[in-house]
PDB file of C-alpha atoms and ligand atoms in Angstrom:
ATOM      1  CA  MET A   1       0.000   0.000   0.000  1.00  0.00           C
ATOM      2  CA  THR A   2       2.006   2.971   1.153  1.00  0.00           C
ATOM      3  CA  THR A   3       5.352   1.727   2.362  1.00  0.00           C
ATOM      4  CA  GLU A   4       5.522  -1.765   0.922  1.00  0.00           C
ATOM      5  CA  ASN A   5       8.095  -2.464  -1.761  1.00  0.00           C
ATOM      6  CA  LYS A   6      10.209   0.531  -0.807  1.00  0.00           C
ATOM      7  CA  SER A   7      13.756   0.174   0.426  1.00  0.00           C
ATOM      8  CA  SER A   8      15.220   2.746   2.810  1.00  0.00           C
ATOM      9  CA  SER A   9      17.214   4.301  -0.059  1.00  0.00           C
ATOM     10  CA  ASP A  10      13.942   5.204  -1.818  1.00  0.00           C
ATOM     11  CA  TYR A  11      13.228   8.013   0.643  1.00  0.00           C
ATOM     12  CA  ARG A  12      14.044  11.561  -0.338  1.00  0.00           C
ATOM     13  CA  SER A  13      15.062  12.843   3.084  1.00  0.00           C
ATOM     14  CA  ASP A  14      16.689  11.739   6.342  1.00  0.00           C
ATOM     15  CA  TYR A  15      13.439  12.354   8.159  1.00  0.00           C
ATOM     16  CA  ARG A  16      12.488   9.471  10.439  1.00  0.00           C
ATOM     17  CA  THR A  17       9.695   9.051  12.890  1.00  0.00           C
ATOM     18  CA  ARG A  18       8.158   6.100  14.662  1.00  0.00           C
ATOM     19  CA  PHE A  19       5.043   4.738  16.280  1.00  0.00           C
ATOM     20  CA  ALA A  20       5.964   3.185  19.615  1.00  0.00           C
ATOM     21  CA  PRO A  21       3.091   1.335  21.296  1.00  0.00           C
ATOM     22  CA  SER A  22       3.447  -0.359  24.675  1.00  0.00           C
ATOM     23  CA  PRO A  23       1.822  -3.812  24.497  1.00  0.00           C
ATOM     24  CA  THR A  24      -0.596  -3.120  27.331  1.00  0.00           C
ATOM     25  CA  GLY A  25      -3.711  -4.108  25.380  1.00  0.00           C
ATOM     26  CA  PRO A  26      -5.258  -4.000  21.922  1.00  0.00           C
ATOM     27  CA  LEU A  27      -4.817  -0.767  19.975  1.00  0.00           C
ATOM     28  CA  HIS A  28      -7.684   1.636  20.447  1.00  0.00           C
ATOM     29  CA  PHE A  29      -8.887   4.444  18.267  1.00  0.00           C
ATOM     30  CA  GLY A  30      -6.450   6.971  19.801  1.00  0.00           C
ATOM     31  CA  SER A  31      -3.537   4.722  18.866  1.00  0.00           C
ATOM     32  CA  LEU A  32      -4.790   4.561  15.284  1.00  0.00           C
ATOM     33  CA  VAL A  33      -4.878   8.366  15.160  1.00  0.00           C
ATOM     34  CA  ALA A  34      -1.277   8.594  16.444  1.00  0.00           C
ATOM     35  CA  ALA A  35      -0.047   5.869  14.087  1.00  0.00           C
ATOM     36  CA  LEU A  36      -1.789   7.342  11.061  1.00  0.00           C
ATOM     37  CA  GLY A  37      -0.788  10.926  11.890  1.00  0.00           C
ATOM     38  CA  SER A  38       2.863  10.014  12.319  1.00  0.00           C
ATOM     39  CA  HIS A  39       2.827   7.962   9.124  1.00  0.00           C
ATOM     40  CA  LEU A  40       1.296  10.770   7.069  1.00  0.00           C
ATOM     41  CA  ARG A  41       3.774  13.244   8.530  1.00  0.00           C
ATOM     42  CA  ALA A  42       6.688  10.974   7.577  1.00  0.00           C
ATOM     43  CA  HIS A  43       5.324  10.635   4.064  1.00  0.00           C
ATOM     44  CA  ALA A  44       4.889  14.402   3.701  1.00  0.00           C
ATOM     45  CA  GLN A  45       8.487  14.888   4.830  1.00  0.00           C
ATOM     46  CA  GLY A  46       9.746  12.273   2.370  1.00  0.00           C
ATOM     47  CA  GLY A  47      11.002  10.127   5.208  1.00  0.00           C
ATOM     48  CA  LEU A  48      10.607   6.848   7.019  1.00  0.00           C
ATOM     49  CA  TRP A  49       7.947   5.687   9.447  1.00  0.00           C
ATOM     50  CA  LEU A  50       9.068   2.937  11.808  1.00  0.00           C
ATOM     51  CA  ILE A  51       7.469   0.789  14.480  1.00  0.00           C
ATOM     52  CA  ARG A  52       9.027   0.157  17.870  1.00  0.00           C
ATOM     53  CA  ILE A  53       7.379  -2.062  20.465  1.00  0.00           C
ATOM     54  CA  GLU A  54       7.940  -0.672  23.960  1.00  0.00           C
ATOM     55  CA  ASP A  55       7.888  -3.975  25.822  1.00  0.00           C
ATOM     56  CA  ILE A  56      10.062  -3.237  28.847  1.00  0.00           C
ATOM     57  CA  ASP A  57       7.354  -3.322  31.482  1.00  0.00           C
ATOM     58  CA  PRO A  58       6.364  -7.007  31.794  1.00  0.00           C
ATOM     59  CA  PRO A  59       3.906  -6.444  34.659  1.00  0.00           C
ATOM     60  CA  ARG A  60       1.814  -4.184  32.408  1.00  0.00           C
ATOM     61  CA  GLN A  61       2.214  -6.296  29.295  1.00  0.00           C
ATOM     62  CA  VAL A  62      -0.800  -8.223  28.005  1.00  0.00           C
ATOM     63  CA  LYS A  63      -0.171 -11.621  26.451  1.00  0.00           C
ATOM     64  CA  GLY A  64      -0.658 -11.602  22.677  1.00  0.00           C
ATOM     65  CA  ALA A  65      -0.881  -7.791  22.541  1.00  0.00           C
ATOM     66  CA  ILE A  66       2.217  -7.339  20.371  1.00  0.00           C
ATOM     67  CA  GLU A  67       1.030  -9.661  17.599  1.00  0.00           C
ATOM     68  CA  HIS A  68      -2.416  -8.198  17.876  1.00  0.00           C
ATOM     69  CA  GLN A  69      -1.195  -4.607  17.611  1.00  0.00           C
ATOM     70  CA  LEU A  70       1.037  -5.352  14.623  1.00  0.00           C
ATOM     71  CA  LYS A  71      -1.789  -7.200  12.875  1.00  0.00           C
ATOM     72  CA  THR A  72      -4.204  -4.339  13.489  1.00  0.00           C
ATOM     73  CA  LEU A  73      -1.729  -1.770  12.173  1.00  0.00           C
ATOM     74  CA  ALA A  74      -1.073  -3.894   9.068  1.00  0.00           C
ATOM     75  CA  SER A  75      -4.800  -4.204   8.415  1.00  0.00           C
ATOM     76  CA  PHE A  76      -4.829  -0.403   7.988  1.00  0.00           C
ATOM     77  CA  GLY A  77      -1.778  -0.467   5.715  1.00  0.00           C
ATOM     78  CA  LEU A  78       0.530   0.649   8.533  1.00  0.00           C
ATOM     79  CA  ARG A  79       3.674  -1.448   8.117  1.00  0.00           C
ATOM     80  CA  SER A  80       7.245  -0.575   8.974  1.00  0.00           C
ATOM     81  CA  PRO A  81       9.599  -0.722   5.982  1.00  0.00           C
ATOM     82  CA  LEU A  82      12.429  -1.726   8.363  1.00  0.00           C
ATOM     83  CA  PRO A  83      12.279  -4.567  10.894  1.00  0.00           C
ATOM     84  CA  VAL A  84      10.223  -3.759  13.981  1.00  0.00           C
ATOM     85  CA  ILE A  85      12.440  -2.946  16.970  1.00  0.00           C
ATOM     86  CA  TYR A  86      11.627  -4.471  20.362  1.00  0.00           C
ATOM     87  CA  GLN A  87      12.772  -2.440  23.343  1.00  0.00           C
ATOM     88  CA  SER A  88      13.260  -5.621  25.344  1.00  0.00           C
ATOM     89  CA  ASP A  89      16.181  -6.405  22.981  1.00  0.00           C
ATOM     90  CA  ARG A  90      17.796  -3.082  23.801  1.00  0.00           C
ATOM     91  CA  ILE A  91      18.151  -3.346  27.572  1.00  0.00           C
ATOM     92  CA  ARG A  92      21.926  -3.702  27.421  1.00  0.00           C
ATOM     93  CA  ASP A  93      22.131  -0.270  25.753  1.00  0.00           C
ATOM     94  CA  HIS A  94      19.706   1.211  28.264  1.00  0.00           C
ATOM     95  CA  CYS A  95      21.857  -0.108  31.131  1.00  0.00           C
ATOM     96  CA  LYS A  96      25.011   1.236  29.500  1.00  0.00           C
ATOM     97  CA  ALA A  97      23.475   4.706  29.288  1.00  0.00           C
ATOM     98  CA  ILE A  98      22.398   4.567  32.942  1.00  0.00           C
ATOM     99  CA  ALA A  99      25.884   3.438  34.014  1.00  0.00           C
ATOM    100  CA  THR A 100      27.454   6.335  32.086  1.00  0.00           C
ATOM    101  CA  LEU A 101      25.140   8.845  33.752  1.00  0.00           C
ATOM    102  CA  VAL A 102      25.904   7.471  37.217  1.00  0.00           C
ATOM    103  CA  GLU A 103      29.680   7.377  36.563  1.00  0.00           C
ATOM    104  CA  GLN A 104      29.558  11.004  35.506  1.00  0.00           C
ATOM    105  CA  GLY A 105      27.688  11.998  38.623  1.00  0.00           C
ATOM    106  CA  LEU A 106      24.653  13.048  36.568  1.00  0.00           C
ATOM    107  CA  ALA A 107      22.434  10.372  38.093  1.00  0.00           C
ATOM    108  CA  TYR A 108      22.355   8.724  41.516  1.00  0.00           C
ATOM    109  CA  PRO A 109      20.843   5.793  43.409  1.00  0.00           C
ATOM    110  CA  CYS A 110      17.746   6.629  45.394  1.00  0.00           C
ATOM    111  CA  GLY A 111      16.408   4.656  48.324  1.00  0.00           C
ATOM    112  CA  CYS A 112      13.001   6.306  48.635  1.00  0.00           C
ATOM    113  CA  SER A 113       9.867   4.291  48.013  1.00  0.00           C
ATOM    114  CA  SER A 114       7.041   5.938  46.111  1.00  0.00           C
ATOM    115  CA  LYS A 115       4.991   6.027  49.347  1.00  0.00           C
ATOM    116  CA  GLU A 116       7.589   8.259  50.986  1.00  0.00           C
ATOM    117  CA  ILE A 117       7.511  10.860  48.245  1.00  0.00           C
ATOM    118  CA  PRO A 118       4.779  13.485  48.337  1.00  0.00           C
ATOM    119  CA  LYS A 119       2.502  13.029  45.334  1.00  0.00           C
ATOM    120  CA  GLU A 120       2.109  15.864  42.819  1.00  0.00           C
ATOM    121  CA  SER A 121       5.229  17.678  43.993  1.00  0.00           C
ATOM    122  CA  PRO A 122       8.806  17.438  42.754  1.00  0.00           C
ATOM    123  CA  TYR A 123      11.103  14.830  44.313  1.00  0.00           C
ATOM    124  CA  PRO A 124      12.542  16.554  47.399  1.00  0.00           C
ATOM    125  CA  GLY A 125      16.105  15.343  46.714  1.00  0.00           C
ATOM    126  CA  THR A 126      16.407  13.157  49.810  1.00  0.00           C
ATOM    127  CA  CYS A 127      19.085  10.878  48.293  1.00  0.00           C
ATOM    128  CA  ARG A 128      20.686  13.402  45.957  1.00  0.00           C
ATOM    129  CA  HIS A 129      23.840  13.886  48.008  1.00  0.00           C
ATOM    130  CA  GLY A 130      24.282  10.222  48.926  1.00  0.00           C
ATOM    131  CA  LEU A 131      22.019   7.608  50.428  1.00  0.00           C
ATOM    132  CA  PRO A 132      21.033   8.546  53.977  1.00  0.00           C
ATOM    133  CA  PRO A 133      22.301   5.987  56.553  1.00  0.00           C
ATOM    134  CA  GLY A 134      20.351   2.759  56.580  1.00  0.00           C
ATOM    135  CA  ARG A 135      18.976   3.215  53.053  1.00  0.00           C
ATOM    136  CA  VAL A 136      19.656   0.985  50.082  1.00  0.00           C
ATOM    137  CA  GLY A 137      19.598   2.209  46.525  1.00  0.00           C
ATOM    138  CA  ARG A 138      16.389   1.085  44.787  1.00  0.00           C
ATOM    139  CA  SER A 139      15.927   3.327  41.779  1.00  0.00           C
ATOM    140  CA  ILE A 140      18.259   5.637  39.840  1.00  0.00           C
ATOM    141  CA  ARG A 141      17.372   9.293  39.331  1.00  0.00           C
ATOM    142  CA  LEU A 142      18.714  11.868  36.905  1.00  0.00           C
ATOM    143  CA  LYS A 143      19.690  15.147  38.553  1.00  0.00           C
ATOM    144  CA  THR A 144      17.773  18.168  37.412  1.00  0.00           C
ATOM    145  CA  HIS A 145      19.066  21.680  37.946  1.00  0.00           C
ATOM    146  CA  ASP A 146      17.046  24.711  36.966  1.00  0.00           C
ATOM    147  CA  GLU A 147      17.251  23.963  33.257  1.00  0.00           C
ATOM    148  CA  VAL A 148      14.593  25.640  31.133  1.00  0.00           C
ATOM    149  CA  VAL A 149      13.827  23.422  28.163  1.00  0.00           C
ATOM    150  CA  LEU A 150      12.556  25.319  25.146  1.00  0.00           C
ATOM    151  CA  PHE A 151      11.305  23.550  22.055  1.00  0.00           C
ATOM    152  CA  ASP A 152       9.191  24.395  19.097  1.00  0.00           C
ATOM    153  CA  ASP A 153       6.570  21.718  18.614  1.00  0.00           C
ATOM    154  CA  ALA A 154       5.674  21.478  14.934  1.00  0.00           C
ATOM    155  CA  LEU A 155       1.960  21.522  15.772  1.00  0.00           C
ATOM    156  CA  GLN A 156       1.630  22.889  19.318  1.00  0.00           C
ATOM    157  CA  GLY A 157       4.104  25.741  18.834  1.00  0.00           C
ATOM    158  CA  ALA A 158       6.691  27.159  21.234  1.00  0.00           C
ATOM    159  CA  GLN A 159       6.918  25.278  24.538  1.00  0.00           C
ATOM    160  CA  ARG A 160       8.772  25.888  27.765  1.00  0.00           C
ATOM    161  CA  GLN A 161       9.286  23.275  30.452  1.00  0.00           C
ATOM    162  CA  ILE A 162      11.270  23.278  33.687  1.00  0.00           C
ATOM    163  CA  PRO A 163      11.726  19.647  34.761  1.00  0.00           C
ATOM    164  CA  SER A 164      13.151  20.625  38.174  1.00  0.00           C
ATOM    165  CA  GLN A 165       9.771  22.214  38.928  1.00  0.00           C
ATOM    166  CA  GLN A 166       7.636  19.569  37.206  1.00  0.00           C
ATOM    167  CA  THR A 167       9.104  16.404  38.717  1.00  0.00           C
ATOM    168  CA  GLY A 168      12.477  17.286  40.214  1.00  0.00           C
ATOM    169  CA  ASP A 169      15.174  14.612  39.882  1.00  0.00           C
ATOM    170  CA  PHE A 170      13.387  11.867  38.011  1.00  0.00           C
ATOM    171  CA  ILE A 171      13.629   8.103  37.710  1.00  0.00           C
ATOM    172  CA  ILE A 172      15.599   6.547  34.862  1.00  0.00           C
ATOM    173  CA  ARG A 173      15.719   3.080  36.430  1.00  0.00           C
ATOM    174  CA  ARG A 174      12.813   1.958  38.519  1.00  0.00           C
ATOM    175  CA  GLY A 175      12.920   0.510  42.016  1.00  0.00           C
ATOM    176  CA  ASP A 176      11.851  -2.884  40.597  1.00  0.00           C
ATOM    177  CA  GLY A 177      14.936  -2.846  38.366  1.00  0.00           C
ATOM    178  CA  LEU A 178      13.016  -2.103  35.169  1.00  0.00           C
ATOM    179  CA  ILE A 179      14.205   0.631  32.821  1.00  0.00           C
ATOM    180  CA  ALA A 180      12.096   3.782  32.988  1.00  0.00           C
ATOM    181  CA  TYR A 181      10.228   4.884  29.866  1.00  0.00           C
ATOM    182  CA  GLN A 182      11.983   8.296  29.832  1.00  0.00           C
ATOM    183  CA  LEU A 183      15.425   6.719  29.524  1.00  0.00           C
ATOM    184  CA  ALA A 184      14.539   3.933  27.106  1.00  0.00           C
ATOM    185  CA  VAL A 185      12.687   6.243  24.733  1.00  0.00           C
ATOM    186  CA  VAL A 186      15.681   8.567  24.420  1.00  0.00           C
ATOM    187  CA  VAL A 187      18.278   5.818  23.951  1.00  0.00           C
ATOM    188  CA  ASP A 188      16.134   4.031  21.374  1.00  0.00           C
ATOM    189  CA  ASP A 189      14.964   7.090  19.446  1.00  0.00           C
ATOM    190  CA  HIS A 190      18.618   8.000  19.086  1.00  0.00           C
ATOM    191  CA  ALA A 191      19.622   4.456  18.072  1.00  0.00           C
ATOM    192  CA  GLN A 192      16.892   4.462  15.411  1.00  0.00           C
ATOM    193  CA  SER A 193      18.020   7.900  14.136  1.00  0.00           C
ATOM    194  CA  ILE A 194      14.591   9.385  14.803  1.00  0.00           C
ATOM    195  CA  THR A 195      14.651  13.002  13.679  1.00  0.00           C
ATOM    196  CA  GLU A 196      11.142  13.941  14.825  1.00  0.00           C
ATOM    197  CA  VAL A 197       9.097  12.338  17.583  1.00  0.00           C
ATOM    198  CA  VAL A 198       5.437  12.345  16.558  1.00  0.00           C
ATOM    199  CA  ARG A 199       2.980  11.067  19.185  1.00  0.00           C
ATOM    200  CA  GLY A 200      -0.052  12.035  21.246  1.00  0.00           C
ATOM    201  CA  ALA A 201      -0.037  15.317  23.158  1.00  0.00           C
ATOM    202  CA  ASP A 202      -0.550  13.423  26.433  1.00  0.00           C
ATOM    203  CA  LEU A 203       3.202  12.782  26.311  1.00  0.00           C
ATOM    204  CA  MET A 204       4.188  16.378  25.675  1.00  0.00           C
ATOM    205  CA  ASP A 205       5.005  17.072  29.318  1.00  0.00           C
ATOM    206  CA  SER A 206       7.771  14.459  29.208  1.00  0.00           C
ATOM    207  CA  VAL A 207       9.728  16.316  26.507  1.00  0.00           C
ATOM    208  CA  GLY A 208      11.608  18.410  29.076  1.00  0.00           C
ATOM    209  CA  ARG A 209      12.818  15.316  30.940  1.00  0.00           C
ATOM    210  CA  GLN A 210      13.710  13.578  27.698  1.00  0.00           C
ATOM    211  CA  CYS A 211      15.700  16.601  26.534  1.00  0.00           C
ATOM    212  CA  LEU A 212      17.669  16.580  29.801  1.00  0.00           C
ATOM    213  CA  ILE A 213      18.578  12.939  29.130  1.00  0.00           C
ATOM    214  CA  TYR A 214      19.665  13.796  25.560  1.00  0.00           C
ATOM    215  CA  ASP A 215      21.814  16.602  26.934  1.00  0.00           C
ATOM    216  CA  ALA A 216      23.313  14.471  29.705  1.00  0.00           C
ATOM    217  CA  LEU A 217      24.218  11.736  27.207  1.00  0.00           C
ATOM    218  CA  LYS A 218      25.516  14.387  24.772  1.00  0.00           C
ATOM    219  CA  LEU A 219      23.093  13.268  22.085  1.00  0.00           C
ATOM    220  CA  PRO A 220      21.335  15.655  19.705  1.00  0.00           C
ATOM    221  CA  ARG A 221      17.697  16.331  20.598  1.00  0.00           C
ATOM    222  CA  PRO A 222      15.076  15.406  17.983  1.00  0.00           C
ATOM    223  CA  GLN A 223      12.229  17.651  16.837  1.00  0.00           C
ATOM    224  CA  TYR A 224       8.761  17.132  18.274  1.00  0.00           C
ATOM    225  CA  LEU A 225       5.216  17.076  16.976  1.00  0.00           C
ATOM    226  CA  HIS A 226       2.404  16.277  19.387  1.00  0.00           C
ATOM    227  CA  LEU A 227      -0.890  15.206  17.830  1.00  0.00           C
ATOM    228  CA  PRO A 228      -4.290  15.827  19.422  1.00  0.00           C
ATOM    229  CA  VAL A 229      -5.332  13.308  22.037  1.00  0.00           C
ATOM    230  CA  VAL A 230      -8.573  11.428  21.508  1.00  0.00           C
ATOM    231  CA  VAL A 231     -10.915  11.642  24.481  1.00  0.00           C
ATOM    232  CA  ASP A 232     -14.137   9.813  25.322  1.00  0.00           C
ATOM    233  CA  ALA A 233     -17.521  11.392  25.979  1.00  0.00           C
ATOM    234  CA  ASN A 234     -16.374  12.270  29.518  1.00  0.00           C
ATOM    235  CA  GLY A 235     -13.241  13.998  28.252  1.00  0.00           C
ATOM    236  CA  ARG A 236     -10.965  11.145  29.406  1.00  0.00           C
ATOM    237  CA  LYS A 237      -8.083  10.034  27.212  1.00  0.00           C
ATOM    238  CA  LEU A 238      -8.630   6.616  25.645  1.00  0.00           C
ATOM    239  CA  SER A 239      -6.137   4.160  27.042  1.00  0.00           C
ATOM    240  CA  LYS A 240      -5.178   0.608  26.096  1.00  0.00           C
ATOM    241  CA  SER A 241      -4.612  -0.468  29.674  1.00  0.00           C
ATOM    242  CA  ASP A 242      -8.026   0.896  30.750  1.00  0.00           C
ATOM    243  CA  GLY A 243      -9.613  -1.320  28.126  1.00  0.00           C
ATOM    244  CA  ALA A 244     -10.803   1.410  25.750  1.00  0.00           C
ATOM    245  CA  ASP A 245     -12.801  -0.157  22.917  1.00  0.00           C
ATOM    246  CA  PRO A 246     -10.389  -1.875  20.560  1.00  0.00           C
ATOM    247  CA  ILE A 247     -10.379  -0.649  16.967  1.00  0.00           C
ATOM    248  CA  GLU A 248     -11.910  -3.892  15.707  1.00  0.00           C
ATOM    249  CA  ALA A 249     -15.145  -2.866  17.373  1.00  0.00           C
ATOM    250  CA  LEU A 250     -15.534  -0.417  14.455  1.00  0.00           C
ATOM    251  CA  ASN A 251     -15.982  -1.065  10.747  1.00  0.00           C
ATOM    252  CA  PRO A 252     -12.406  -0.668   9.343  1.00  0.00           C
ATOM    253  CA  ASN A 253     -13.312   1.821   6.582  1.00  0.00           C
ATOM    254  CA  GLN A 254     -15.276   3.847   9.091  1.00  0.00           C
ATOM    255  CA  ALA A 255     -12.494   3.679  11.720  1.00  0.00           C
ATOM    256  CA  PHE A 256     -10.034   4.958   9.151  1.00  0.00           C
ATOM    257  CA  ARG A 257     -12.349   7.813   8.194  1.00  0.00           C
ATOM    258  CA  LEU A 258     -12.870   8.767  11.836  1.00  0.00           C
ATOM    259  CA  ALA A 259      -9.112   8.701  12.460  1.00  0.00           C
ATOM    260  CA  LEU A 260      -8.533  11.046   9.530  1.00  0.00           C
ATOM    261  CA  ARG A 261     -11.349  13.244  10.770  1.00  0.00           C
ATOM    262  CA  ALA A 262      -9.741  13.412  14.224  1.00  0.00           C
ATOM    263  CA  LEU A 263      -6.655  14.664  12.393  1.00  0.00           C
ATOM    264  CA  GLY A 264      -8.755  17.343  10.656  1.00  0.00           C
ATOM    265  CA  HIS A 265      -8.847  15.559   7.293  1.00  0.00           C
ATOM    266  CA  GLU A 266     -12.098  14.510   5.620  1.00  0.00           C
ATOM    267  CA  PRO A 267     -11.811  12.419   2.460  1.00  0.00           C
ATOM    268  CA  PRO A 268     -14.726  12.796   0.017  1.00  0.00           C
ATOM    269  CA  SER A 269     -17.560  10.381   0.762  1.00  0.00           C
ATOM    270  CA  HIS A 270     -16.942   8.397  -2.454  1.00  0.00           C
ATOM    271  CA  ALA A 271     -13.479   7.456  -1.119  1.00  0.00           C
ATOM    272  CA  MET A 272     -14.904   4.527   0.798  1.00  0.00           C
ATOM    273  CA  SER A 273     -12.173   1.927   1.057  1.00  0.00           C
ATOM    274  CA  ILE A 274      -9.106   2.302   3.223  1.00  0.00           C
ATOM    275  CA  GLU A 275      -7.002   2.276   0.049  1.00  0.00           C
ATOM    276  CA  ALA A 276      -8.997   5.148  -1.501  1.00  0.00           C
ATOM    277  CA  GLN A 277      -8.827   7.137   1.732  1.00  0.00           C
ATOM    278  CA  TRP A 278      -5.061   6.576   1.921  1.00  0.00           C
ATOM    279  CA  GLN A 279      -4.629   7.908  -1.605  1.00  0.00           C
ATOM    280  CA  TRP A 280      -6.635  10.994  -0.762  1.00  0.00           C
ATOM    281  CA  ALA A 281      -4.857  11.542   2.565  1.00  0.00           C
ATOM    282  CA  LEU A 282      -1.370  11.198   1.098  1.00  0.00           C
ATOM    283  CA  LYS A 283      -2.206  13.898  -1.452  1.00  0.00           C
ATOM    284  CA  ASN A 284      -4.109  16.229   0.825  1.00  0.00           C
ATOM    285  CA  TRP A 285      -2.215  15.991   4.103  1.00  0.00           C
ATOM    286  CA  ALA A 286      -1.647  19.437   5.628  1.00  0.00           C
ATOM    287  CA  LEU A 287      -0.345  20.174   9.096  1.00  0.00           C
ATOM    288  CA  GLU A 288      -2.525  23.291   9.300  1.00  0.00           C
ATOM    289  CA  ARG A 289      -5.673  21.175   9.215  1.00  0.00           C
ATOM    290  CA  ILE A 290      -4.816  19.243  12.370  1.00  0.00           C
ATOM    291  CA  PRO A 291      -6.581  20.430  15.525  1.00  0.00           C
ATOM    292  CA  ARG A 292      -4.248  21.089  18.455  1.00  0.00           C
ATOM    293  CA  GLY A 293      -6.534  20.360  21.360  1.00  0.00           C
ATOM    294  CA  PRO A 294      -8.231  17.103  22.387  1.00  0.00           C
ATOM    295  CA  VAL A 295     -10.699  15.606  19.914  1.00  0.00           C
ATOM    296  CA  SER A 296     -13.651  13.447  20.885  1.00  0.00           C
ATOM    297  CA  ILE A 297     -15.277  10.752  18.804  1.00  0.00           C
TER     298      ILE A 297
HETATM  299  N1  LIG B   1       4.922   3.630  24.506  1.00  0.00           N
HETATM  300  C1  LIG B   1       4.173   4.828  24.664  1.00  0.00           C
HETATM  301  C2  LIG B   1       2.682   4.514  24.616  1.00  0.00           C
HETATM  302  O1  LIG B   1       2.268   3.441  24.211  1.00  0.00           O
HETATM  303  C3  LIG B   1       4.496   5.864  23.596  1.00  0.00           C
HETATM  304  C4  LIG B   1       5.862   6.420  23.776  1.00  0.00           C
HETATM  305  C5  LIG B   1       6.286   7.515  22.797  1.00  0.00           C
HETATM  306  O2  LIG B   1       5.731   7.622  21.697  1.00  0.00           O
HETATM  307  O3  LIG B   1       7.215   8.240  23.153  1.00  0.00           O
HETATM  308  O4  LIG B   1       1.900   5.354  24.997  1.00  0.00           O
END
């Protein structure tokens, strides 16, 4: 359909983005919007759209979800032209990055349990200058200073975040030994040469933390584009782990049309099939049409 039969040398630019689902359940409509939006953006930029499975949180993983997600994406013509990357295969690199940050004094072991840390306020820095007596290191945190992270989101415009005020020193390896999303996403986006991160706006507030990790590892920051989040009738974000209706509950042609509509694009009614809607969308894709705020279906 759109990416099949192309080799990576057939792309006219170095642009690369990815869709990176966590296998916490079947894809829901919001995931389809993010996958389709990032794919159309990559096409408009003459670049590559890749898939990465973020399977580094086994307790949250649902059996069969990976195969199911990939099958659902493929049924909408969303296939990666390069092999799908599994984050669980990349843990050695994640650990290497964490070790480097600790060696350089940019990150430190923390012995606090989540219960001890006041919710909704930045980490108070209890273990920042060494573990208090009697404490054992559980997690690893990256030090924040008063860095102001500025970035220009391709859709949401100029943004300003101050991670030290949002979260304070934040976790890059969890107390249960698992790698934190913030760390893994940076290491893997860099390894996959992602030039622009395109995803739902619910993740926009993690850009500041991710930029601090890029800086600490001396890696170039990517560009960002945050797509509108899809919300339910009560204004709540659809979520795989909360069991939002899987996409298969909808007629596929209709689901595709609704996903394009959520992205501000309305193919003519005679473009019924997914294939016909793809053709229209590839030709008519325009960033200006995409709404910035949450969209409901
Ligand atoms: N794995 C995340 C999710 O399923 C997305 C991470 C990202 O795109 O940075 O919500």
